[in-house]
Coordinates of C-alpha atoms and ligand atoms in Angstrom, one line a residue:
M1 CA 24.3 -68.0 355.7
G2 CA 22.1 -66.5 357.7
R3 CA 22.2 -63.7 360.0
F4 CA 21.3 -62.7 363.3
R5 CA 19.0 -59.6 363.5
T6 CA 20.8 -56.9 365.6
E7 CA 20.1 -53.4 366.7
K8 CA 22.1 -52.3 363.6
D9 CA 19.1 -54.2 361.5
S10 CA 17.8 -50.5 360.9
D11 CA 21.2 -49.3 359.5
Y12 CA 21.2 -52.0 356.9
F13 CA 18.2 -51.5 355.3
K14 CA 18.4 -47.7 355.6
V15 CA 18.9 -46.4 351.7
V16 CA 16.5 -47.9 349.8
D17 CA 15.4 -45.2 347.5
D18 CA 18.2 -43.7 345.4
A19 CA 20.7 -46.3 346.4
I20 CA 21.1 -50.0 346.8
N21 CA 21.8 -50.8 350.4
A22 CA 24.1 -53.3 352.0
Y23 CA 22.0 -56.1 352.0
T24 CA 20.9 -55.6 348.8
W25 CA 25.0 -55.2 347.4
A26 CA 25.4 -58.5 349.6
A27 CA 23.3 -60.5 347.3
I28 CA 24.5 -58.9 344.1
V29 CA 27.9 -60.0 344.9
K30 CA 26.8 -63.5 345.5
L31 CA 25.0 -63.7 342.3
Q32 CA 28.0 -62.0 340.4
E33 CA 30.1 -64.8 342.5
K34 CA 27.7 -67.9 341.3
G35 CA 28.4 -66.5 337.3
V36 CA 24.3 -65.5 337.1
V37 CA 25.2 -62.1 336.3
G38 CA 28.4 -59.8 335.0
D39 CA 29.3 -56.2 335.6
V40 CA 25.9 -53.6 337.1
L41 CA 25.3 -50.6 334.7
G42 CA 22.7 -48.8 336.5
P43 CA 19.1 -48.2 337.1
V44 CA 16.3 -48.7 334.1
G45 CA 13.4 -49.1 335.9
Q46 CA 10.8 -48.6 339.2
G47 CA 8.5 -50.2 340.3
K48 CA 6.3 -49.9 343.1
E49 CA 8.3 -51.8 345.4
A50 CA 11.3 -52.3 343.5
K51 CA 13.9 -51.1 341.1
L52 CA 15.3 -52.5 338.2
I53 CA 18.8 -52.4 337.6
L54 CA 20.5 -53.1 334.2
A55 CA 23.4 -55.6 334.2
K56 CA 25.3 -57.7 332.1
R57 CA 25.5 -61.0 331.4
D58 CA 27.5 -62.9 328.7
D59 CA 27.4 -60.6 325.5
G60 CA 23.9 -59.7 326.2
Y61 CA 21.8 -58.1 329.0
V62 CA 20.2 -58.7 332.0
V63 CA 17.5 -56.8 334.7
L64 CA 18.0 -57.4 338.3
K65 CA 14.7 -56.7 340.2
V66 CA 15.3 -55.8 343.2
F67 CA 12.7 -55.7 346.0
Y68 CA 13.0 -53.5 348.5
P69 CA 13.2 -55.0 352.1
V70 CA 10.5 -51.8 353.1
P71 CA 8.5 -53.9 356.0
V72 CA 5.2 -52.7 356.6
R73 CA 3.4 -51.7 353.7
F74 CA 4.9 -54.4 352.0
V75 CA 3.2 -57.0 354.3
K76 CA -0.2 -55.7 353.7
S77 CA 0.0 -55.6 349.9
R78 CA 1.6 -59.0 349.5
Y79 CA 0.6 -61.4 352.9
S80 CA -2.5 -62.3 351.3
Y81 CA -0.8 -63.6 348.0
I82 CA 1.1 -66.4 350.3
L83 CA -1.5 -66.9 352.6
G84 CA -3.9 -69.8 350.5
D85 CA -0.8 -70.6 348.3
P86 CA -0.2 -74.2 348.9
R87 CA 3.5 -74.2 348.1
F88 CA 4.0 -71.9 351.4
R89 CA 1.6 -73.5 353.7
G90 CA 3.6 -73.9 357.2
L91 CA 5.9 -71.3 356.7
K92 CA 6.6 -69.2 359.4
I93 CA 6.7 -65.7 358.5
S94 CA 9.0 -65.0 361.2
D95 CA 10.4 -61.4 360.2
Q96 CA 10.2 -58.7 357.0
L97 CA 13.8 -59.9 355.6
H98 CA 12.2 -63.3 355.2
L99 CA 9.3 -62.2 353.9
V100 CA 11.1 -59.9 351.3
E101 CA 13.2 -63.3 350.2
V102 CA 9.9 -65.4 350.3
W103 CA 8.1 -62.7 347.4
C104 CA 11.1 -62.9 345.7
R105 CA 11.4 -66.8 345.7
K106 CA 7.4 -66.5 344.4
E107 CA 8.0 -64.2 341.4
F108 CA 11.0 -66.4 340.5
G109 CA 9.1 -69.8 340.9
N110 CA 6.1 -68.2 338.8
L111 CA 8.3 -66.6 336.3
S112 CA 10.0 -69.9 335.6
R113 CA 6.9 -71.9 335.4
A114 CA 5.4 -69.5 332.9
Y115 CA 8.6 -69.7 331.1
S116 CA 8.5 -73.6 330.9
A117 CA 5.2 -72.9 329.8
G118 CA 5.6 -71.1 326.7
V119 CA 4.3 -67.9 327.8
R120 CA 6.3 -64.7 326.4
V121 CA 8.3 -63.7 329.7
P122 CA 11.5 -62.7 330.4
R123 CA 13.9 -65.7 330.7
P124 CA 14.2 -66.4 334.6
Y125 CA 18.4 -66.5 335.3
G126 CA 17.7 -66.7 339.1
F127 CA 17.4 -65.0 342.7
Y128 CA 19.3 -64.6 345.8
R129 CA 17.6 -62.8 348.5
N130 CA 16.0 -60.2 347.6
V131 CA 17.4 -60.0 343.8
L132 CA 15.8 -61.7 340.6
V133 CA 17.9 -61.8 337.6
M134 CA 15.9 -62.2 334.0
Q135 CA 16.4 -61.6 330.6
F136 CA 16.0 -57.5 329.6
I137 CA 13.2 -56.6 327.1
G138 CA 14.6 -53.6 325.2
V139 CA 16.7 -52.3 322.8
D140 CA 20.4 -51.6 323.2
R141 CA 20.1 -50.4 326.8
N142 CA 16.3 -48.7 326.1
P143 CA 13.9 -50.7 328.0
A144 CA 10.4 -52.0 326.5
P145 CA 7.2 -48.8 326.4
L146 CA 4.5 -50.4 328.9
L147 CA 1.2 -51.4 326.6
A148 CA 0.0 -49.0 329.2
E149 CA 2.3 -46.0 327.6
V150 CA 1.9 -47.1 323.8
R151 CA -1.5 -45.7 322.3
L152 CA -3.7 -48.7 320.4
E153 CA -3.5 -46.7 317.1
D154 CA 0.3 -46.4 317.6
L155 CA 0.7 -50.3 317.8
D156 CA 1.7 -51.7 314.5
D157 CA -1.0 -54.0 314.2
V158 CA -3.2 -54.2 317.1
D159 CA -4.7 -57.6 315.7
H160 CA -1.4 -59.4 316.1
V161 CA -0.6 -58.0 319.6
F162 CA -4.0 -58.6 321.0
Y163 CA -4.3 -62.2 319.6
E164 CA -0.7 -62.5 321.0
V165 CA -2.0 -61.1 324.4
V166 CA -4.9 -63.8 324.2
K167 CA -2.6 -66.6 323.5
N168 CA -0.5 -65.9 326.5
L169 CA -3.2 -65.6 328.9
E170 CA -4.6 -68.9 327.8
K171 CA -1.3 -70.5 328.2
T172 CA -0.5 -68.7 331.5
Y173 CA -3.7 -70.8 332.6
V174 CA -4.3 -73.5 330.7
V175 CA -0.4 -74.7 330.4
A176 CA 1.5 -73.1 333.7
G177 CA -1.9 -73.6 335.6
L178 CA -1.1 -70.3 336.6
V179 CA -3.5 -67.1 337.2
H180 CA -1.0 -63.9 336.6
G181 CA -3.4 -61.6 338.8
D182 CA -1.8 -58.4 338.5
L183 CA -2.0 -58.6 334.9
S184 CA -3.1 -55.3 333.1
P185 CA -1.0 -53.0 330.3
F186 CA 0.7 -51.6 333.0
N187 CA 2.4 -55.5 333.8
I188 CA 3.2 -56.0 329.7
L189 CA 5.9 -54.6 328.0
Y190 CA 6.1 -54.0 324.2
D191 CA 8.9 -54.8 321.9
G192 CA 7.6 -53.2 318.7
E193 CA 6.1 -56.2 317.5
N194 CA 5.0 -58.6 320.4
P195 CA 3.8 -58.1 324.2
W196 CA 5.8 -59.6 327.3
F197 CA 4.0 -60.4 330.3
I198 CA 6.2 -59.4 333.8
D199 CA 5.7 -58.7 337.0
W200 CA 4.6 -62.3 338.4
G201 CA 5.0 -62.0 342.6
S202 CA 1.2 -61.8 342.7
A203 CA 0.5 -64.7 340.2
V204 CA -1.7 -68.0 341.9
R205 CA -1.6 -71.5 341.0
R206 CA -4.8 -73.2 339.7
G207 CA -6.9 -74.3 343.2
H208 CA -5.6 -70.7 345.1
P209 CA -9.0 -69.7 346.8
K210 CA -9.4 -66.5 344.6
E211 CA -8.1 -68.2 340.9
L212 CA -11.3 -67.1 339.4
E213 CA -11.7 -64.1 340.8
Y214 CA -8.2 -63.0 339.5
L215 CA -8.9 -64.4 336.4
R216 CA -11.8 -62.7 335.6
R217 CA -10.3 -59.5 336.9
D218 CA -7.3 -60.0 334.5
V219 CA -9.3 -60.8 331.5
E220 CA -11.4 -57.9 332.4
R221 CA -8.2 -55.3 332.2
V222 CA -6.5 -57.0 329.1
L223 CA -9.3 -56.9 327.1
E224 CA -10.3 -53.3 327.7
F225 CA -7.3 -51.5 327.0
F226 CA -8.6 -53.3 323.1
G227 CA -12.0 -51.6 323.6
N228 CA -13.7 -55.2 324.5
P229 CA -12.9 -57.0 320.5
V230 CA -14.6 -60.0 322.8
S231 CA -16.6 -59.7 325.4
P232 CA -14.6 -60.5 329.0
Q233 CA -17.3 -62.7 330.2
E234 CA -17.3 -65.2 326.9
L235 CA -13.6 -65.1 327.2
F236 CA -13.6 -65.8 330.9
K237 CA -16.2 -68.6 330.8
R238 CA -14.0 -70.3 327.5
L239 CA -10.5 -70.0 329.6
V240 CA -12.1 -71.9 332.5
E241 CA -13.5 -74.6 330.3
R242 CA -10.6 -75.0 328.5
G243 CA -8.5 -75.1 332.0
A244 CA -10.6 -77.9 332.9
W245 CA -10.0 -80.6 330.1
R246 CA -8.0 -83.3 330.4
G247 CA -6.7 -84.4 327.3
G248 CA -4.1 -83.3 325.5
V249 CA -3.0 -79.9 324.4
D250 CA -1.5 -78.7 321.0
V251 CA -0.1 -76.0 319.6
D252 CA -0.9 -74.9 315.9
E253 CA 1.5 -73.4 313.7
E254 CA 0.3 -69.6 314.7
G255 CA 1.2 -70.4 318.3
W256 CA -2.6 -70.9 319.5
L257 CA -3.3 -73.7 321.9
L258 CA -5.6 -76.4 320.3
V259 CA -7.7 -78.1 323.6
G260 CA -9.8 -81.0 322.0
G261 CA -8.5 -79.8 318.4
R262 CA -10.1 -76.2 319.1
R263 CA -8.8 -72.3 319.0
L264 CA -9.8 -70.5 322.0
L265 CA -11.0 -67.8 319.4
E266 CA -11.8 -68.9 316.0
Ligands
ADP301 N1 12.4 -57.9 331.5 C1 12.5 -56.5 332.1 N2 12.8 -55.3 330.9 C2 12.8 -54.3 330.9 N3 12.3 -53.6 331.7 C3 11.4 -54.4 332.6 C4 11.2 -55.3 332.7 N4 10.8 -55.9 333.8 C5 10.3 -54.8 334.4 N5 11.1 -54.1 333.7 C6 10.5 -52.5 334.0 O1 10.6 -52.0 335.4 C7 8.8 -52.0 335.9 C8 8.7 -52.2 337.4 O2 8.9 -53.6 336.9 P1 7.7 -55.0 337.6 O3 7.9 -56.4 337.6 O4 6.3 -54.4 336.9 O5 7.8 -54.2 339.3 P2 6.6 -53.8 340.3 O6 6.0 -55.1 340.8 O7 7.0 -53.0 341.3 O8 5.7 -53.3 339.7 C9 8.0 -52.4 334.7 O9 7.2 -51.7 334.7 C10 9.4 -52.0 333.7 O10 9.2 -50.8 333.1
MG302 MG1 4.6 -53.8 337.6

């Protein structure tokens, strides 16, 4: 399993931008051996700290989100999300290699939790080291655009998309017990009909010290895209109230949560 660090580690991590390094290839091969992934087809997306690669699985497509094992920047931007998360209490982050794997595992855990709660997210299939495998959202081999790349007037049904975003935001908080933490039109895919929440690495569990700060920011960023059809303060307040509800929760025929028998938006 583990490997010892040697003077050669710098070579091991060398090629990060336009090809996949040895460390990542080994992880992909492992996922293929486990039957999680089939043939690897090629790059389909680029994130700030990850590359997205299209691969086959059974009869369909999946994407591999490959986190770059790039040291310094990674630590700066992500350390604060891991600290303060009760799931990682006691973790000794001894080196960069370990941290990138912790991050990948954390994103997989958050994604799985959101998926189980019925939030519309890519289905998670597995992960190994710095490679996360999930459902590909797109048509044929073309990835769905980000909501940020779609103009409001080009949406088929703005109200529908807005309500779906709000429903998913609420399920994330009330059912999954998570705050996404980096929600914005840049982390929502639009498949021509519905929004999909992606990029769950920054999500925190309820109880995290920054829970409310992140929730407020998520609410503000998504509502702004739609021109604030409801007040962000009001929506934030209602979400917090509904999150505190201790009774049962139902879902109605349109997919709205019923908390104490009532929808978030009437
Ligand atoms: N499941 C997916 N299906 C299709 N495209 C995806 C999927 N997940 C991510 N992408 C594409 O890859 C890009 C980067 O993914 P993201 O998870 O947001 O990475 P980062 O953390 O670097 O922002 C996204 O903006 C999107 O275009
Ligand atoms: Mg992103």
